[in-house]
Amino acid sequence: MKLVTYLHDGKEAVGVLSGDGAAVRLLPFPDMNALIEAPRDRLLSAVKDAGDSLPLSAVTLLAPIPRPRQDVICLGINYKAHAEEAERYSSEAFKKERPIPIYFSKRVSEAVAPEGFIESHSGLVQRLDYEAELAVIISKTARNVRAADAADYIFGYTVLNDVSARLLQTTHKQWYFGKGLDGFTPMGPCITTADEIAFPPALRISSRVNGELRQDSTTDLLITSIADIIEELSSGMTLLPGTIIATGTPAGVGMGFDPPKFLKPGDVVECSIEGIGTLRNTVR
């Protein structure tokens, strides 16, 4: 299933996309977090009994989880080629001494819609960058989960653009401020449920800026696997249903070019993952 949050006649709703992706059918849940928490059989029954469909052209897609209950958990430097380009950009800021995960959180008051705007924050932000990432959505309360059982705790996957203010990120020597500004978390266009994607996911992931291919990789090249991420995080913290984990970005971000290719107002950024879809956002 491909599940979406959308706006129609001024009201926010959740629904399931038709097989061809051209229409959406309303589901009887107040929001996506409530849908994720619902028992599996209730969700399947709701999908089976969903009412009339609306053409996708008649609604406005929002981020699948517009207002996450908690900060998004993110992985830094989780593709080898991206680790290399990041270290070339700033060895002091990005050099990894040991092959252990880098975790940080991304503050999200409201996630940006699939066709929404990336805020440039003129006057505060220089060196605005993009990062296409596979995001994992947790299905049920996870604590002390073994890697072998991690797949049982995944509700589905979406696309996330981990927009980054590189100068803030490197100046502060921690990533929370430079990654957590308003308008820095485009997400969507849907959640593809875990039963549609073989585990672990081996999906093409790419990004384009103004039509130019920048990132082009596959999600099976993660340094720290999704199973190991869930095992390690849940060993010391409780992951609630609806928790979003952004698994890292491959090479090809703006800071990785010589000279760097940072974003500017008017640029159009497209982040795509096979089997999920494409985020298309304009910088303003």
Short mmCIF file of C-alpha atoms in Angstrom, two decimals:
data_model
loop_
_atom_site.label_atom_id
_atom_site.label_comp_id
_atom_site.label_asym_id
_atom_site.label_seq_id
_atom_site.Cartn_x
_atom_site.Cartn_y
_atom_site.Cartn_z
CA MET A 1 0.00 0.00 0.00
CA LYS A 2 0.96 3.59 -0.59
CA LEU A 3 -0.50 5.79 2.13
CA VAL A 4 -0.77 9.56 1.98
CA THR A 5 -1.89 12.59 3.94
CA TYR A 6 -3.71 15.14 1.81
CA LEU A 7 -5.75 18.32 1.87
CA HIS A 8 -9.20 18.46 0.27
CA ASP A 9 -11.79 21.21 0.70
CA GLY A 10 -9.64 22.69 3.44
CA LYS A 11 -9.61 19.48 5.49
CA GLU A 12 -6.65 17.24 6.21
CA ALA A 13 -7.21 13.51 5.68
CA VAL A 14 -5.35 10.24 5.20
CA GLY A 15 -5.89 7.84 2.35
CA VAL A 16 -4.56 5.02 0.22
CA LEU A 17 -3.43 5.51 -3.37
CA SER A 18 -4.97 3.51 -6.19
CA GLY A 19 -2.77 0.98 -7.94
CA ASP A 20 -1.95 3.39 -10.75
CA GLY A 21 -1.32 6.24 -8.32
CA ALA A 22 -3.89 8.45 -10.03
CA ALA A 23 -6.50 8.51 -7.25
CA VAL A 24 -6.80 8.44 -3.47
CA ARG A 25 -9.43 6.77 -1.27
CA LEU A 26 -10.26 8.18 2.16
CA LEU A 27 -9.42 6.08 5.23
CA PRO A 28 -11.21 6.51 8.58
CA PHE A 29 -8.30 7.64 10.72
CA PRO A 30 -7.77 11.17 12.11
CA ASP A 31 -4.13 11.30 11.01
CA MET A 32 -1.24 9.12 9.90
CA ASN A 33 0.06 8.54 13.42
CA ALA A 34 -3.32 7.08 14.42
CA LEU A 35 -3.32 4.92 11.28
CA ILE A 36 0.16 3.57 12.08
CA GLU A 37 -0.90 2.69 15.62
CA ALA A 38 -4.06 0.89 14.50
CA PRO A 39 -4.06 -2.93 14.54
CA ARG A 40 -3.04 -4.41 11.20
CA ASP A 41 -6.38 -6.13 10.64
CA ARG A 42 -8.26 -2.87 11.22
CA LEU A 43 -6.08 -1.09 8.66
CA LEU A 44 -6.60 -3.84 6.08
CA SER A 45 -10.34 -3.79 6.69
CA ALA A 46 -10.41 0.00 6.32
CA VAL A 47 -8.55 -0.20 3.02
CA LYS A 48 -10.93 -2.90 1.75
CA ASP A 49 -13.98 -0.84 2.72
CA ALA A 50 -12.60 2.57 1.72
CA GLY A 51 -15.15 4.83 0.08
CA ASP A 52 -15.20 6.67 -3.22
CA SER A 53 -11.91 7.83 -4.65
CA LEU A 54 -10.78 11.32 -5.56
CA PRO A 55 -8.50 12.06 -8.49
CA LEU A 56 -5.04 12.89 -7.18
CA SER A 57 -5.28 16.12 -9.16
CA ALA A 58 -8.17 17.19 -6.91
CA VAL A 59 -6.18 17.05 -3.67
CA THR A 60 -2.97 18.58 -2.32
CA LEU A 61 -0.51 16.04 -0.96
CA LEU A 62 1.07 16.88 2.38
CA ALA A 63 4.02 15.17 4.03
CA PRO A 64 2.79 11.69 5.06
CA ILE A 65 3.41 12.58 8.72
CA PRO A 66 3.10 16.37 8.68
CA ARG A 67 3.78 16.82 12.39
CA PRO A 68 5.98 14.04 13.79
CA ARG A 69 5.46 13.33 17.48
CA GLN A 70 9.20 13.40 18.10
CA ASP A 71 12.28 14.74 16.36
CA VAL A 72 13.39 12.72 13.35
CA ILE A 73 16.35 10.47 14.17
CA CYS A 74 19.06 10.77 11.53
CA LEU A 75 22.20 8.91 10.52
CA GLY A 76 25.20 10.93 9.44
CA ILE A 77 27.92 9.74 7.08
CA ASN A 78 26.24 6.39 6.41
CA TYR A 79 27.38 5.77 2.81
CA LYS A 80 31.11 5.26 2.17
CA ALA A 81 31.29 7.53 -0.88
CA HIS A 82 29.47 10.32 0.98
CA ALA A 83 31.88 9.93 3.90
CA GLU A 84 34.74 10.51 1.48
CA GLU A 85 33.22 13.61 -0.12
CA ALA A 86 32.28 15.07 3.26
CA GLU A 87 35.81 14.64 4.57
CA ARG A 88 37.19 16.35 1.46
CA TYR A 89 34.88 19.30 2.14
CA SER A 90 35.87 19.62 5.81
CA SER A 91 38.11 17.04 7.41
CA GLU A 92 37.75 18.74 10.80
CA ALA A 93 33.95 18.58 10.72
CA PHE A 94 33.32 15.23 9.04
CA LYS A 95 36.27 12.87 9.56
CA LYS A 96 35.16 9.62 11.22
CA GLU A 97 37.81 8.06 13.42
CA ARG A 98 35.91 4.81 13.96
CA PRO A 99 33.27 2.94 11.92
CA ILE A 100 30.45 3.62 14.39
CA PRO A 101 27.14 5.34 13.59
CA ILE A 102 26.71 9.08 13.91
CA TYR A 103 23.24 9.84 15.25
CA PHE A 104 21.61 13.24 15.46
CA SER A 105 18.06 14.54 15.62
CA LYS A 106 16.25 16.86 13.26
CA ARG A 107 13.68 19.24 14.72
CA VAL A 108 10.47 19.22 12.68
CA SER A 109 7.59 21.48 13.68
CA GLU A 110 5.93 20.69 10.34
CA ALA A 111 7.37 18.59 7.54
CA VAL A 112 7.40 20.12 4.05
CA ALA A 113 4.91 18.76 1.51
CA PRO A 114 6.08 16.93 -1.64
CA GLU A 115 5.56 20.07 -3.75
CA GLY A 116 6.28 22.52 -0.92
CA PHE A 117 9.05 25.05 -0.38
CA ILE A 118 12.50 24.76 1.13
CA GLU A 119 13.15 27.93 3.13
CA SER A 120 16.47 29.56 2.24
CA HIS A 121 16.57 31.65 5.47
CA SER A 122 18.33 34.51 3.75
CA GLY A 123 20.65 36.34 6.14
CA LEU A 124 21.07 33.32 8.41
CA VAL A 125 22.01 30.50 6.05
CA GLN A 126 24.85 30.24 3.60
CA ARG A 127 25.80 27.04 1.78
CA LEU A 128 22.33 25.50 1.62
CA ASP A 129 22.49 21.82 0.71
CA TYR A 130 20.25 18.82 -0.04
CA GLU A 131 20.43 15.14 0.99
CA ALA A 132 18.12 12.47 -0.45
CA GLU A 133 17.46 9.79 2.17
CA LEU A 134 15.43 6.65 2.74
CA ALA A 135 13.36 7.14 5.90
CA VAL A 136 12.11 4.21 7.97
CA ILE A 137 8.79 4.48 9.83
CA ILE A 138 8.49 2.43 13.03
CA SER A 139 5.25 0.44 13.36
CA LYS A 140 5.04 -0.40 17.06
CA THR A 141 6.76 0.35 20.33
CA ALA A 142 10.34 -0.88 20.00
CA ARG A 143 12.62 -1.55 22.96
CA ASN A 144 15.54 -4.01 23.07
CA VAL A 145 14.85 -5.24 19.53
CA ARG A 146 17.32 -7.71 18.07
CA ALA A 147 18.63 -7.00 14.58
CA ALA A 148 17.16 -10.31 13.41
CA ASP A 149 13.70 -9.09 14.42
CA ALA A 150 14.01 -5.49 13.23
CA ALA A 151 11.93 -5.96 10.08
CA ASP A 152 8.91 -6.79 12.26
CA TYR A 153 9.02 -3.23 13.67
CA ILE A 154 8.97 -1.39 10.34
CA PHE A 155 5.66 0.04 9.17
CA GLY A 156 7.00 1.40 5.89
CA TYR A 157 9.33 3.77 4.10
CA THR A 158 9.27 7.27 2.70
CA VAL A 159 11.61 9.77 1.02
CA LEU A 160 13.17 12.52 3.12
CA ASN A 161 15.35 15.44 2.06
CA ASP A 162 17.69 16.26 4.95
CA VAL A 163 18.18 19.91 3.99
CA SER A 164 21.33 21.27 5.61
CA ALA A 165 22.90 24.66 6.30
CA ARG A 166 26.52 23.63 5.93
CA LEU A 167 28.13 26.72 7.48
CA LEU A 168 25.91 26.53 10.57
CA GLN A 169 26.51 22.78 10.74
CA THR A 170 30.29 23.05 10.67
CA THR A 171 30.60 26.25 12.72
CA HIS A 172 28.61 24.86 15.66
CA LYS A 173 30.43 21.48 15.43
CA GLN A 174 27.12 19.76 16.07
CA TRP A 175 24.33 19.35 13.57
CA TYR A 176 21.07 20.13 15.37
CA PHE A 177 20.77 23.83 14.46
CA GLY A 178 22.10 23.52 10.92
CA LYS A 179 19.71 20.68 10.12
CA GLY A 180 16.62 21.64 12.13
CA LEU A 181 15.51 25.01 10.75
CA ASP A 182 11.91 25.51 9.64
CA GLY A 183 11.33 24.21 6.12
CA PHE A 184 14.33 21.86 6.23
CA THR A 185 12.43 18.54 6.17
CA PRO A 186 10.60 17.77 2.92
CA MET A 187 9.03 14.32 3.16
CA GLY A 188 6.86 12.08 0.99
CA PRO A 189 5.12 11.76 -1.35
CA CYS A 190 3.77 8.68 0.46
CA ILE A 191 4.60 5.90 2.87
CA THR A 192 5.08 2.63 1.04
CA THR A 193 4.23 -0.13 3.51
CA ALA A 194 6.95 -2.60 4.41
CA ASP A 195 5.18 -5.58 2.83
CA GLU A 196 5.77 -4.00 -0.61
CA ILE A 197 9.56 -3.80 -0.26
CA ALA A 198 11.93 -6.71 0.33
CA PHE A 199 14.05 -6.40 3.47
CA PRO A 200 16.66 -5.06 3.63
CA PRO A 201 15.68 -2.50 0.97
CA ALA A 202 17.88 -2.38 -2.13
CA LEU A 203 16.31 0.57 -3.94
CA ARG A 204 17.69 3.13 -6.33
CA ILE A 205 18.02 6.53 -4.64
CA SER A 206 18.75 9.72 -6.55
CA SER A 207 18.48 13.49 -6.52
CA ARG A 208 18.36 16.14 -9.21
CA VAL A 209 18.74 19.90 -8.99
CA ASN A 210 17.15 21.84 -11.85
CA GLY A 211 17.09 18.56 -13.79
CA GLU A 212 20.80 17.79 -13.27
CA LEU A 213 21.44 14.35 -11.76
CA ARG A 214 23.43 14.84 -8.55
CA GLN A 215 23.02 11.70 -6.43
CA ASP A 216 22.62 8.21 -7.87
CA SER A 217 23.08 5.16 -5.65
CA THR A 218 21.26 2.28 -3.97
CA THR A 219 20.04 1.89 -0.41
CA ASP A 220 21.84 -1.43 0.12
CA LEU A 221 25.13 0.48 0.45
CA LEU A 222 24.44 1.72 3.98
CA ILE A 223 27.45 1.42 6.29
CA THR A 224 25.18 0.75 9.30
CA SER A 225 22.23 -1.36 8.22
CA ILE A 226 18.62 -0.61 9.10
CA ALA A 227 18.49 -3.72 11.30
CA ASP A 228 21.59 -2.65 13.23
CA ILE A 229 20.26 0.91 13.58
CA ILE A 230 17.02 -0.32 15.15
CA GLU A 231 18.84 -2.76 17.42
CA GLU A 232 21.28 -0.14 18.70
CA LEU A 233 18.78 2.68 19.17
CA SER A 234 16.17 0.48 20.86
CA SER A 235 18.77 -0.91 23.25
CA GLY A 236 18.65 2.33 25.21
CA MET A 237 15.60 4.30 24.08
CA THR A 238 11.99 3.51 23.30
CA LEU A 239 11.03 4.03 19.66
CA LEU A 240 7.34 4.87 19.51
CA PRO A 241 4.98 4.04 16.63
CA GLY A 242 5.46 6.62 13.91
CA THR A 243 9.11 7.28 14.79
CA ILE A 244 10.99 8.39 11.67
CA ILE A 245 14.59 7.30 11.10
CA ALA A 246 16.45 8.91 8.18
CA THR A 247 19.16 6.45 7.20
CA GLY A 248 21.74 8.75 5.59
CA THR A 249 22.53 10.10 2.15
CA PRO A 250 24.76 8.87 -0.69
CA ALA A 251 27.47 10.86 -2.47
CA GLY A 252 26.55 13.77 -4.72
CA VAL A 253 25.44 16.44 -2.27
CA GLY A 254 26.29 20.05 -3.05
CA MET A 255 29.32 20.26 -0.78
CA GLY A 256 30.84 17.23 -2.53
CA PHE A 257 31.51 19.05 -5.82
CA ASP A 258 34.59 21.10 -6.69
CA PRO A 259 33.59 23.87 -6.54
CA PRO A 260 30.57 23.12 -4.32
CA LYS A 261 27.08 23.38 -5.81
CA PHE A 262 24.93 24.86 -3.07
CA LEU A 263 21.26 25.72 -3.45
CA LYS A 264 19.85 29.16 -4.16
CA PRO A 265 16.31 30.58 -4.32
CA GLY A 266 14.46 29.30 -7.37
CA ASP A 267 16.31 25.98 -7.52
CA VAL A 268 14.12 22.87 -7.85
CA VAL A 269 15.28 19.79 -5.92
CA GLU A 270 13.90 16.34 -6.74
CA CYS A 271 14.66 13.41 -4.44
CA SER A 272 13.53 10.00 -5.67
CA ILE A 273 13.53 6.46 -4.32
CA GLU A 274 12.42 3.45 -6.34
CA GLY A 275 9.09 2.05 -5.17
CA ILE A 276 8.18 5.16 -3.18
CA GLY A 277 8.21 8.21 -5.41
CA THR A 278 9.66 11.70 -5.83
CA LEU A 279 9.81 14.78 -3.65
CA ARG A 280 9.88 17.96 -5.73
CA ASN A 281 10.62 21.11 -3.76
CA THR A 282 11.54 24.65 -4.73
CA VAL A 283 13.92 26.83 -2.73
CA ARG A 284 12.52 30.22 -1.75
#
